[in-house]
Coordinates of C-alpha atoms in Angstrom, one line a residue:
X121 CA 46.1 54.3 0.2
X122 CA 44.2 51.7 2.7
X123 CA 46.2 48.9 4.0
X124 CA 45.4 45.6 2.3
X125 CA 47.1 42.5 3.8
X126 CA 45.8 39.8 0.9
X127 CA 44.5 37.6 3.2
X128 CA 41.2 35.0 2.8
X129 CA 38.7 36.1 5.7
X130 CA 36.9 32.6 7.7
X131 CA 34.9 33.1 10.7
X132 CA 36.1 36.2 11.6
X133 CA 40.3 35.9 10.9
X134 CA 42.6 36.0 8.5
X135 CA 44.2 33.1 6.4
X136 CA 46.6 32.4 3.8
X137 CA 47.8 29.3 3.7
X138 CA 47.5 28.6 -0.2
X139 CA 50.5 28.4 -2.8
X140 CA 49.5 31.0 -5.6
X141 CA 49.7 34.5 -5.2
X142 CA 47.7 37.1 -7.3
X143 CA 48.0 40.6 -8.0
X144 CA 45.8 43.7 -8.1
X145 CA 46.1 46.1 -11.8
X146 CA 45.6 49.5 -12.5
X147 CA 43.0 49.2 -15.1
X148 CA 44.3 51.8 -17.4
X149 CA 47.5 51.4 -17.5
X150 CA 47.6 47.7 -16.6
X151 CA 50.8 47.9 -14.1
X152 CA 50.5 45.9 -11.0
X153 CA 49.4 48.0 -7.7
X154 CA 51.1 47.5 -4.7
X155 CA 48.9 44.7 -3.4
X156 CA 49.2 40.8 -3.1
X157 CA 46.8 38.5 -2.5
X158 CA 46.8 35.1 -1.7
X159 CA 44.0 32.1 -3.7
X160 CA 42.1 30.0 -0.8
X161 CA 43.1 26.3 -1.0
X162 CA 40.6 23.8 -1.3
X163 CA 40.9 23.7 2.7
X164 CA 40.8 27.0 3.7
X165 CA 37.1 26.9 0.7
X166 CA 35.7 24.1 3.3
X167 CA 37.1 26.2 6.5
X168 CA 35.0 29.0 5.0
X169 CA 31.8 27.3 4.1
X170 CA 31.7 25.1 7.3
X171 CA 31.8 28.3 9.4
X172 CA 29.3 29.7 7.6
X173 CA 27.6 26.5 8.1
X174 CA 28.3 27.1 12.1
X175 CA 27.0 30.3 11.9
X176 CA 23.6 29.5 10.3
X177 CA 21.2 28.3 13.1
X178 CA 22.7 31.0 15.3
X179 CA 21.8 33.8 12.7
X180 CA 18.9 32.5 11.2
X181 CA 17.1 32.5 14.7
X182 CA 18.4 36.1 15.3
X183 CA 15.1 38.4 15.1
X184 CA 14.5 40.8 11.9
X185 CA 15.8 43.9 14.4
X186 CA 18.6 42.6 15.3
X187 CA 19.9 41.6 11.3
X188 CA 18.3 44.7 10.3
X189 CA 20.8 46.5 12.8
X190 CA 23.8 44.3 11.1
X191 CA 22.8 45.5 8.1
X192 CA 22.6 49.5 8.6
X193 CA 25.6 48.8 10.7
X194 CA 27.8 47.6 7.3
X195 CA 25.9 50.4 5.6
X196 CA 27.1 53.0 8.3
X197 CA 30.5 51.4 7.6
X198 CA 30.5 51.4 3.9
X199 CA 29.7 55.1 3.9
X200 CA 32.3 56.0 6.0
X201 CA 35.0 54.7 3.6
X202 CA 36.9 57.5 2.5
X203 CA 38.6 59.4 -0.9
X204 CA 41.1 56.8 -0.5
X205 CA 39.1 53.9 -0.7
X206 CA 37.0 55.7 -3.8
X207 CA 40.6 56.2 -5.1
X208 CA 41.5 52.5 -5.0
X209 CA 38.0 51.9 -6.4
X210 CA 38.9 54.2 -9.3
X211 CA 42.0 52.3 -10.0
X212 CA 41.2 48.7 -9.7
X213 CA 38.0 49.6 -12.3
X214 CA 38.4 52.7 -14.0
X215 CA 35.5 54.1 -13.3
X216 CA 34.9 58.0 -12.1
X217 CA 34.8 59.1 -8.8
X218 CA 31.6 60.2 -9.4
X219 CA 30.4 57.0 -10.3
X220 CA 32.1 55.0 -7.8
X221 CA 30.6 57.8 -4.9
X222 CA 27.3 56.8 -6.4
X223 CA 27.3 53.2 -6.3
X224 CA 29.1 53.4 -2.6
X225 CA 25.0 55.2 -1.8
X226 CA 23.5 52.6 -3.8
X227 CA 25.4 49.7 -2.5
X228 CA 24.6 51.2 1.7
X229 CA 20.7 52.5 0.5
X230 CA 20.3 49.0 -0.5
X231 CA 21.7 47.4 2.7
X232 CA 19.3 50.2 5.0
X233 CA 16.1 49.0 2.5
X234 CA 16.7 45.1 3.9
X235 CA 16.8 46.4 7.0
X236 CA 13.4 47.9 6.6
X237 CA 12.3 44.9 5.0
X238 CA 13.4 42.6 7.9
X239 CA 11.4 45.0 10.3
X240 CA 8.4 45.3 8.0
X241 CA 7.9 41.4 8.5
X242 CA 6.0 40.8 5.3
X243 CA 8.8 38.8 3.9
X244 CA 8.1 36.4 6.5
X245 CA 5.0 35.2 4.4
X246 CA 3.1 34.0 7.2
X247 CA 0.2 31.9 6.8
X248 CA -2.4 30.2 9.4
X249 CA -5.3 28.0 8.8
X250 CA -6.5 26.9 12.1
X251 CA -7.7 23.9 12.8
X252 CA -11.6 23.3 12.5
X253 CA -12.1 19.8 14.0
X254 CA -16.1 19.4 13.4
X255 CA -15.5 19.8 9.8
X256 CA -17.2 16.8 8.0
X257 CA -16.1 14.4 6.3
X258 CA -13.3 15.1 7.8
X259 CA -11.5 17.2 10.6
X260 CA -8.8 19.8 9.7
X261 CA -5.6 20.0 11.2
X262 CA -4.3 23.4 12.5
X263 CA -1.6 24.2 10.0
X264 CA 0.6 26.8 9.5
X265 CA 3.7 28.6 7.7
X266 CA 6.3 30.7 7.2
X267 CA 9.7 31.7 5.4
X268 CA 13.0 30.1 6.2
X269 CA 16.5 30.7 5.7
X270 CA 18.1 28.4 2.9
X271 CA 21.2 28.2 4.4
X272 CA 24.9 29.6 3.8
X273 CA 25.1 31.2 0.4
X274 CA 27.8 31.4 -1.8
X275 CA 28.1 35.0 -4.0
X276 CA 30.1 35.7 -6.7
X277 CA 30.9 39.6 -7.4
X278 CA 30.7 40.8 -10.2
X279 CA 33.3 42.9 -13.0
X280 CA 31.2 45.7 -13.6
X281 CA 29.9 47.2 -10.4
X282 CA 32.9 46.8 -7.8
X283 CA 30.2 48.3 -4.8
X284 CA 26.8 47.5 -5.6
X285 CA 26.8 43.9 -7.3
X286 CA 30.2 42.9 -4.8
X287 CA 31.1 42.1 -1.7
X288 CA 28.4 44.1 0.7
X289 CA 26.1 44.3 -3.0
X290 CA 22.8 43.1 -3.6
X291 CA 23.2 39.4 -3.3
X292 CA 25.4 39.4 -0.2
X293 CA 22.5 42.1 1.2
X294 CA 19.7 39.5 0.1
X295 CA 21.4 36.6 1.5
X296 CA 22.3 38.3 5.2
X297 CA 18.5 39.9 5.1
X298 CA 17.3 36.4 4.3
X299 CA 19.2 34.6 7.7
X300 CA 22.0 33.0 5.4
X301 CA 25.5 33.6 6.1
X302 CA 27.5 34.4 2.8
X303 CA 30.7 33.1 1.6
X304 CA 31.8 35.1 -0.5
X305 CA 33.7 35.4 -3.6
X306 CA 36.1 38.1 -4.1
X307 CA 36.5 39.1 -8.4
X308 CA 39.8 38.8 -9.8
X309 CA 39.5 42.5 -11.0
X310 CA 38.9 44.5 -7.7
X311 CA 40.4 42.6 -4.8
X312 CA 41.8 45.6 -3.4
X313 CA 38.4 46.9 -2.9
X314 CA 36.7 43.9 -2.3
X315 CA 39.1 44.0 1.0
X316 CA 38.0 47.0 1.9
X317 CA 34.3 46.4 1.8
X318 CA 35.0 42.8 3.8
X319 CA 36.7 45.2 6.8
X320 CA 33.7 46.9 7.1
X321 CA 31.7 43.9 7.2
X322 CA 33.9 42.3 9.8
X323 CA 33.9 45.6 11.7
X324 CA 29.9 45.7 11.9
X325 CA 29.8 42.4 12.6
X326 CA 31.8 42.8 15.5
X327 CA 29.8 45.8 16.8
X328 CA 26.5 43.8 16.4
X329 CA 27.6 40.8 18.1
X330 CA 26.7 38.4 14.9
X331 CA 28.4 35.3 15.3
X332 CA 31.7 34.4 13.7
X333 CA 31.1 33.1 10.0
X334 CA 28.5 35.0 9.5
X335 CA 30.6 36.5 6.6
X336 CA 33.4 35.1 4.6
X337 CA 36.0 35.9 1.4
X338 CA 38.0 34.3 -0.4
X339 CA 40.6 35.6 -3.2
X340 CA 41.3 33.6 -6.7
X341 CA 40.0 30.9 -9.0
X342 CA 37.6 28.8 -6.2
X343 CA 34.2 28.8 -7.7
X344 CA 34.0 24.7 -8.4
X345 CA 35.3 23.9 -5.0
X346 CA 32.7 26.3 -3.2
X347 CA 29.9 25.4 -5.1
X348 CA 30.5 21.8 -4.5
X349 CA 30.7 22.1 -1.0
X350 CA 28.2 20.1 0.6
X351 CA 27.7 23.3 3.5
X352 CA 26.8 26.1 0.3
X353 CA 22.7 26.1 -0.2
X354 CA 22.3 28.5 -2.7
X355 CA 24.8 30.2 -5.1
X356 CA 24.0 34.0 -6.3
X357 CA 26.1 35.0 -9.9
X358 CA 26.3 38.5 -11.6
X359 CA 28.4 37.6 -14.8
X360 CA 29.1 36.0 -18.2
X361 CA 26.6 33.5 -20.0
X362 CA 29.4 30.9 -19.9
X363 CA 30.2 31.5 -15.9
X364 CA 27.2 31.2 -15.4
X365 CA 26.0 28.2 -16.9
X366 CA 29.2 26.5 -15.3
X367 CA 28.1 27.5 -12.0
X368 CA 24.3 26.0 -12.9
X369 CA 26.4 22.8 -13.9
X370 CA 28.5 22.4 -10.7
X371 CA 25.3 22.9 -8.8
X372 CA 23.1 20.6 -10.4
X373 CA 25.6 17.9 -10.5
X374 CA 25.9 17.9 -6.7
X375 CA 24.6 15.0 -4.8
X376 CA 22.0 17.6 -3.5
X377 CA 21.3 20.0 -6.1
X378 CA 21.1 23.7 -4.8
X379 CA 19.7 26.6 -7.0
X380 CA 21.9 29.0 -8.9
X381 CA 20.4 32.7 -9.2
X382 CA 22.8 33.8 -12.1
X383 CA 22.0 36.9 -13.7
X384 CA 24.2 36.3 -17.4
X385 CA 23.2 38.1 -20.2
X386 CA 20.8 40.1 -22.2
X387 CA 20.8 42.1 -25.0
X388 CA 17.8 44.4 -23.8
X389 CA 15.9 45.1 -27.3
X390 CA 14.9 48.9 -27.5
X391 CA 11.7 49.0 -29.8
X392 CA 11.7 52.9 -31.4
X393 CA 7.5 53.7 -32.5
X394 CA 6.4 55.2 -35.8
X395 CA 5.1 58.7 -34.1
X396 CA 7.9 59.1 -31.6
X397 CA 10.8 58.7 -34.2
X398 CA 8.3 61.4 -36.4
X399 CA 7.8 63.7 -33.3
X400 CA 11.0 63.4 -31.5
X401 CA 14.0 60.8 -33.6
X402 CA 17.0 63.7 -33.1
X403 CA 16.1 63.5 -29.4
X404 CA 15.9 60.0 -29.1
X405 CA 19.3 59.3 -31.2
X406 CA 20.3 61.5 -28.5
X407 CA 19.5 59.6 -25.4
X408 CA 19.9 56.0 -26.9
X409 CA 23.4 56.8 -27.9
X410 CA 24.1 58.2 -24.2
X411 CA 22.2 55.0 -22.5
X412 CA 24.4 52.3 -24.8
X413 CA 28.1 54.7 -24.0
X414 CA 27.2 55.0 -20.4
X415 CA 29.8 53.7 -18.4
X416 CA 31.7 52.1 -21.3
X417 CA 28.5 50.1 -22.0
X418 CA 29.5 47.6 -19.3
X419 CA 26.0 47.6 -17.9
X420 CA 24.0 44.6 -17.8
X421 CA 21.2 46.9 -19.4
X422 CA 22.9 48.4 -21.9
X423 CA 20.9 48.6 -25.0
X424 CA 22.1 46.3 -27.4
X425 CA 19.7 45.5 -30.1
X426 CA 17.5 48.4 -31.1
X427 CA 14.4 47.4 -33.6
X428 CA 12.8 49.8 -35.8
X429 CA 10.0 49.7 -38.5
X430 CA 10.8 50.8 -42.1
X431 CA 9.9 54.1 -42.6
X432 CA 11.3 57.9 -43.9
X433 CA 11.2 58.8 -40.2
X434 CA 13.5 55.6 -39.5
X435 CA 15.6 56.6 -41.4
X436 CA 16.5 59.8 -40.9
X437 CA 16.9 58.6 -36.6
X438 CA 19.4 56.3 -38.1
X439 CA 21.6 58.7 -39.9
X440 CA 21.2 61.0 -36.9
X441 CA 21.7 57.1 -34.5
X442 CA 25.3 57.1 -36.3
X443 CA 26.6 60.6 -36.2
X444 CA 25.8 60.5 -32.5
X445 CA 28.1 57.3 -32.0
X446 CA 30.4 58.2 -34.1
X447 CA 30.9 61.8 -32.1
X448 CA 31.2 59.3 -28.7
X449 CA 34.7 59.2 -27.5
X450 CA 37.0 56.1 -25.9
X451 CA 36.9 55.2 -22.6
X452 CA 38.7 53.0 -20.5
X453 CA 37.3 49.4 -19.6
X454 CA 37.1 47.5 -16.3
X455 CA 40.5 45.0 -17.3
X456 CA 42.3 43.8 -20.0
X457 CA 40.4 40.7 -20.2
X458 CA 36.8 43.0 -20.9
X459 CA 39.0 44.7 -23.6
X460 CA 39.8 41.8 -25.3
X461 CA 36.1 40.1 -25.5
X462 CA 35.1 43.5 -26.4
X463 CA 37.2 43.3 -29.2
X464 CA 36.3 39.4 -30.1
X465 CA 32.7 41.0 -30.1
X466 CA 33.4 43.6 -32.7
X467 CA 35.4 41.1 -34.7
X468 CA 32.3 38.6 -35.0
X469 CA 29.9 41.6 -35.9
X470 CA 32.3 43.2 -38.7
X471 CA 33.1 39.9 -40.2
X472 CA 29.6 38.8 -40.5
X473 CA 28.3 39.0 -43.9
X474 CA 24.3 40.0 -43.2
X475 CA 25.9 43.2 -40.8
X476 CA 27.3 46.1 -41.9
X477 CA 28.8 48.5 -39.7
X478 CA 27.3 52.4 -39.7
X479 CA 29.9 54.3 -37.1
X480 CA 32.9 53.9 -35.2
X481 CA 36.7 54.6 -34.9
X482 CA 38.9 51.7 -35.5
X483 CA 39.5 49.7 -32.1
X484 CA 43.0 50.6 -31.4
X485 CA 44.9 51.2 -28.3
X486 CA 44.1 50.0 -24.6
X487 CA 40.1 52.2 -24.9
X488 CA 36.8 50.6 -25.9
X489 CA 35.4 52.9 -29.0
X490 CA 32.0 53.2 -29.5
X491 CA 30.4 51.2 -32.4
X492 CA 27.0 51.0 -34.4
X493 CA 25.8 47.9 -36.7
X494 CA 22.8 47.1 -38.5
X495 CA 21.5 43.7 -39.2
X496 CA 19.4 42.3 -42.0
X497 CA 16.4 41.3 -40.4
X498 CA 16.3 37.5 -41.9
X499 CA 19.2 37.1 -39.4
X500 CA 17.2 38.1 -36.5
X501 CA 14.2 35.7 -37.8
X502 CA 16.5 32.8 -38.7
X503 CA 18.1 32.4 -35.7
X504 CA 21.0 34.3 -35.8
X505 CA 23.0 33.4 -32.4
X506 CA 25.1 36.1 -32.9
X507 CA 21.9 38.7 -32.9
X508 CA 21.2 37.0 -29.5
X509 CA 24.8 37.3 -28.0
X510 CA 25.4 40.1 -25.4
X511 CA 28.9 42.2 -26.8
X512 CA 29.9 43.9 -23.2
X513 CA 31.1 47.1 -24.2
X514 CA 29.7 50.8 -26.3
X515 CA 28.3 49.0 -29.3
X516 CA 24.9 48.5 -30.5
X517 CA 23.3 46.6 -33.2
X518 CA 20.3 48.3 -35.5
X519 CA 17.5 45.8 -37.1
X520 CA 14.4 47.9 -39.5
X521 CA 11.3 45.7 -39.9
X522 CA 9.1 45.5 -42.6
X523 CA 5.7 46.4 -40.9
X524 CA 4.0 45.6 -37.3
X525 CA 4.0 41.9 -38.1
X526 CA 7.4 41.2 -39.1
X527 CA 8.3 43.3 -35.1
X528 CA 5.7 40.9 -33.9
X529 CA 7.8 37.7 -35.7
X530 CA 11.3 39.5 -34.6
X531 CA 10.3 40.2 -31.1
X532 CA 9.1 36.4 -30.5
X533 CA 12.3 35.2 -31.9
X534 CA 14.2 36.8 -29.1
X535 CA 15.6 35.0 -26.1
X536 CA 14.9 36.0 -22.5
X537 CA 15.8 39.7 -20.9
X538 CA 16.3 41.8 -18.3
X539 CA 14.2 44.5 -20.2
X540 CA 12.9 45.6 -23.0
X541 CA 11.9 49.3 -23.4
X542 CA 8.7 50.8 -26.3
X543 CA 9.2 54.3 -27.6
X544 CA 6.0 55.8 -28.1
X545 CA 3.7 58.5 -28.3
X546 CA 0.2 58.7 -27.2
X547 CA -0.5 57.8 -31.2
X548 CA 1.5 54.3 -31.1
X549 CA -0.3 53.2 -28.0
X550 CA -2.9 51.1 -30.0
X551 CA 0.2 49.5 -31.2
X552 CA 2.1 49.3 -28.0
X553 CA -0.5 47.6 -26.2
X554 CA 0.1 44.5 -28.7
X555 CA 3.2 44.4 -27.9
X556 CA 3.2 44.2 -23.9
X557 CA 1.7 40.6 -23.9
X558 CA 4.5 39.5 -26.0
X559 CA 7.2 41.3 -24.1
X560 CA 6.3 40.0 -20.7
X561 CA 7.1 36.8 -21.9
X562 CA 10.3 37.6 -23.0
X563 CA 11.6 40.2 -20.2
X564 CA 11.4 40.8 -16.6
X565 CA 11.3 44.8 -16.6
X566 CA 9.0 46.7 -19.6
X567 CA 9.6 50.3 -20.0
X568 CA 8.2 53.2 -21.9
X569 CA 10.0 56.1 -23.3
X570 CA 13.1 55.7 -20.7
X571 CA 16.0 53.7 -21.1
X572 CA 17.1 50.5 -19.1
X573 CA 20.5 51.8 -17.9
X574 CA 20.0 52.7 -14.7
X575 CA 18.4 50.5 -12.3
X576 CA 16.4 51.4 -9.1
X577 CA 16.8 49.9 -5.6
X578 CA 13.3 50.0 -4.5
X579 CA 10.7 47.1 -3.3
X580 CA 8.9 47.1 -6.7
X581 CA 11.9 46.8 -9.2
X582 CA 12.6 43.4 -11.1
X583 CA 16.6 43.0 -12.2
X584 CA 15.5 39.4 -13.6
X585 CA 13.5 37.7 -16.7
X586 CA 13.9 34.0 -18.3
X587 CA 17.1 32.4 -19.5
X588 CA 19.6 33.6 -20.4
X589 CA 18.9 36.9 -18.9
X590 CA 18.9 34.9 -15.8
X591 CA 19.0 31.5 -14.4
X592 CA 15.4 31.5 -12.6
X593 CA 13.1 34.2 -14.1
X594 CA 11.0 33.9 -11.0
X595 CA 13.2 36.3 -8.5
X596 CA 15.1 38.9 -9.2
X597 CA 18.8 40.4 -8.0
X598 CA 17.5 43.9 -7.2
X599 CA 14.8 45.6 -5.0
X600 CA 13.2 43.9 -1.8
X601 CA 11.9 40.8 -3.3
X602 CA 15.6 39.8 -4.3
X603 CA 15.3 38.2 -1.0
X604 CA 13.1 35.7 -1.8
X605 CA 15.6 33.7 -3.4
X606 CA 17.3 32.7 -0.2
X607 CA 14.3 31.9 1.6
X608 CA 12.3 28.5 1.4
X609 CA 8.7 28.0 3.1
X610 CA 8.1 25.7 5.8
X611 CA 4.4 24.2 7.1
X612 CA 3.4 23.5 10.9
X613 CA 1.1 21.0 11.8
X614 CA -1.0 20.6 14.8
X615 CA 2.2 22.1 16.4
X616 CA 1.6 24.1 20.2
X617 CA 2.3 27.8 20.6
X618 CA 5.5 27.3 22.5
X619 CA 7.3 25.7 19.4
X620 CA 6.0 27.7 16.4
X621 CA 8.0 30.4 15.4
X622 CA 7.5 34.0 16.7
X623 CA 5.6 34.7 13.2
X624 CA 3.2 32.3 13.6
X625 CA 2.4 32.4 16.8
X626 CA -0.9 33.0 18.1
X627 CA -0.1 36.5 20.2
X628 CA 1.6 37.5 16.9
X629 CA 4.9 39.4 19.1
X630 CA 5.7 40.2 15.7
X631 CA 2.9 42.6 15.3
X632 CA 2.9 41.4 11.4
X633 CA 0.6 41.1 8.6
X634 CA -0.6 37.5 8.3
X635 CA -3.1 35.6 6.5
X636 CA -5.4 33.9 8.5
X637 CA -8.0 31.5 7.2
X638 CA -8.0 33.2 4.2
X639 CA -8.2 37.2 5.4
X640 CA -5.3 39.5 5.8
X641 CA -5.4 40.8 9.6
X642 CA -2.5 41.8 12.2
X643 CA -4.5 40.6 15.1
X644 CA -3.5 38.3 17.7
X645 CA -5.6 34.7 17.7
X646 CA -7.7 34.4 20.6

């Protein structure tokens, strides 16, 4: 097993000068592993945001090459972490190799796309009016602009994906891309891991000469003290609806407010067609029930609310819906603590008295069992919270509809999500398409006839939408434009060549794509 020594990394070293100790589990069987670690003190939080702070104008003036060779450099590191490493992975979550092997590729594809990014330029947003001084009535100044680094970044990594939304995962990437050092962190439920992933951080960083802070950790129950920290620009959050709200609190109550970009919660309505549940409803009982089991259903895209309209055809998909379920087996979940609000989920679904429950074992033991509910419609069109309420875990929650209006009046009753996915066939289209103006005001991703689990890293993907899904529906936590968030755009004015940054200079060493008065051109300025 990799050696772990438990120790907060600031500015490049070790520390542990704090008085609590914490401990990594085995997630199955719950026993403690062989690892300690010890919870930052409020000092050793400041030591680690004010180096990140040190770091900043250093990195941030570094050129898109040189981050972009930081970043493949973790990526080169990440990849080289061995069976061992996937093995602590595996016990910290308990999660399948197979799984873990692919999120290790996600987590170092996504690293190598920023990289790409950073030498692409187009991030850089660069914009030049020149100045046209016989303009009557009045002269125009030569103005200019271009994207800046916020500033150090605090990330928070999340339960569910120990790789990819963690410690080198799509935040931190976003954030380094950006020009921000990160502080980062480290989840209570993986630390192990988490330690392993900051190693390899530290290791590239060293090999690419960044500068000391450019990446920091911390272990244990720090979040208030980081955010408040008058060094920390932005925060970026992959977890609960309450966490996350917390974090927006702490931020806004600052004496300079910073953004939060907190991805929290989503129930991800799947909306099943009249002519696909008649052409195709044992195949898509088939793949709904794999998309809401997969991986325990501790994706943030699981489906979790899935909206039919009354019909023979409906149901007959539901009676084939709840014989799929009800053949889907345990699994294990992330922690203890994801067991237990799994279980506080079911509770508040069975007890209610407008939800029945249509499959499912009895939850029993330390496993998650899968479980299927319908809800009277009335609840979904009253209000409902507990319609609206994500339940981590393999459960999903069945509504029928009278007719097309009465999905019109459910669907606008929803709150904000990451997605929401139409079932169709070629003969619901008419239908669809009054659907789609309605959705894209409720979710940031729209798909047709797949499911949401399963997110691609890629420049046109959007892992975002409006509250609660997330905190700020304009960006998103995944693909290319995730780095966006960390950047801010600052304006020139009358200012010479010498001082403008490289992007909007006239020679254009950048050999980007730039606006200029108004046409898109990579041309120097004469």
């Amino acid at each position: 097993m990799p050696s772990i020594l438990g120790h907060n990394f600031i500015a490049g070293g070790r520390s542990a000068t704090g008085d609590v100790t914490l401990h990594s589990l085995d997630a199955a069987s719950g026993e403690a592993l062989p690892y300690s670690f010890v919870q930052a003190s409020e000092a050793e939080v400041a030591a680690a945001a004010e180096a990140a702070a040190a770091a900043y104008p250093l990195y941030r003036s570094l050129s898109g090459e040189r981050r972009g060779e930081f970043l493949e450099a973790i990526a080169a590191e990440i990849d080289a972490l061995g069976d061992d490493f996937v093995a602590l992975v595996c016990r910290e979550t308990a999660l399948p190799a197979a799984r873990i092997r692919g999120e290790r590729a996600r987590t170092s594809g996504q690293l190598r796309l920023f990289a790409q990014v950073l030498r692409r330029g187009d991030y850089l947003g660069a914009r030049i009016d020149r100045a046209q001084p016989e303009r009557q009535p009045l002269p125009r100044a030569d103005i200019r602009q271009c994207q800046m680094a916020l500033g150090p970044v605090a990330v928070f990594g999340a339960s569910n994906f120990p790789l990819a939304f963690s410690t080198a995962g799509g935040d931190s990437a976003a954030a380094l891309a950006a020009g921000c050092p990160v502080v980062f962190k480290a989840h209570s439920g993986h630390m192990a891991s988490a330690e392993c992933v900051a190693d390899a951080i530290l290791r590239a960083a060293e090999k690419t000469g960044m500068p000391a802070g450019v990446f920091n950790m911390l272990y244990g129950s720090v979040g208030a003290w980081l955010v408040r920290h008058p060094a920390i620009q932005a925060v970026g959050f992959t977890g609960s609806l309450k966490g996350g709200r917390a974090l927006c609190d702490l931020a806004a109550a600052r004496p300079q407010p910073i953004p939060v970009f907190a991805e929290m919660s989503s129930i991800n309505p799947v909306i099943l067609l009249p002519a696909a549940l008649k052409n195709r409803g044992e195949q898509i009982a088939g793949e709904l029930s794999a998309s809401v089991v997969q991986g325990c259903g501790q994706f943030c895209t699981k489906p979790g609310l899935v909206i039919g309209i009354q019909s023979a055809e409906f149901a007959v998909f539901v009676r084939a819906f709840a014989a799929r379920m009800a053949d889907q087996p345990p699994q294990t979940m992330l922690n203890a603590g994801t067991l237990k609000n799994y279980e506080k989920g079911l509770a508040a679904l069975q007890t209610h008295p407008g939800i029945r429950h249509l499959a499912g074992q009895p939850q029993q033991g330390r496993q998650a069992w899968p479980q299927l509910f319908q809800a009277d419609v009335g609840l979904l069109l009253g209000g409902d919270p507990l319609l609206q309420e994500e339940v981590f875990g393999p459960t999903t929650l069945l509504v029928e509809v009278a007719d097309a209006a009465e999905l019109q009046l459910a669907l606008q009753a929803l709150h904000g999500q990451l997605s929401a996915s139409l079932i169709a066939e070629p003969a619901d289209l008419p239908q669809a398409a009054s659907l789609v103006a309605l959705l894209e005001h409720k979710a940031g991703r729209l798909l047709l006839n797949s499911y949401p689990t399963g997110v691609e890293v890629c420049d046109a993907m959007v892992h975002g939408g409006p509250y609660p899904a997330t905190s700020d529906a304009r960006g998103t936590s995944v693909g290319s434009l995730a780095i966006a968030r960390f950047l801010r755009p600052v304006c020139y004015q009358n200012y010479p060549d010498e001082l403008l940054p490289k992007a909007l200079q006239n020679a254009n060493p950048l050999g980007i794509e730039r606006l200029v008065d108004g046409q898109s051109t990579r041309a120097p300025l004469l």
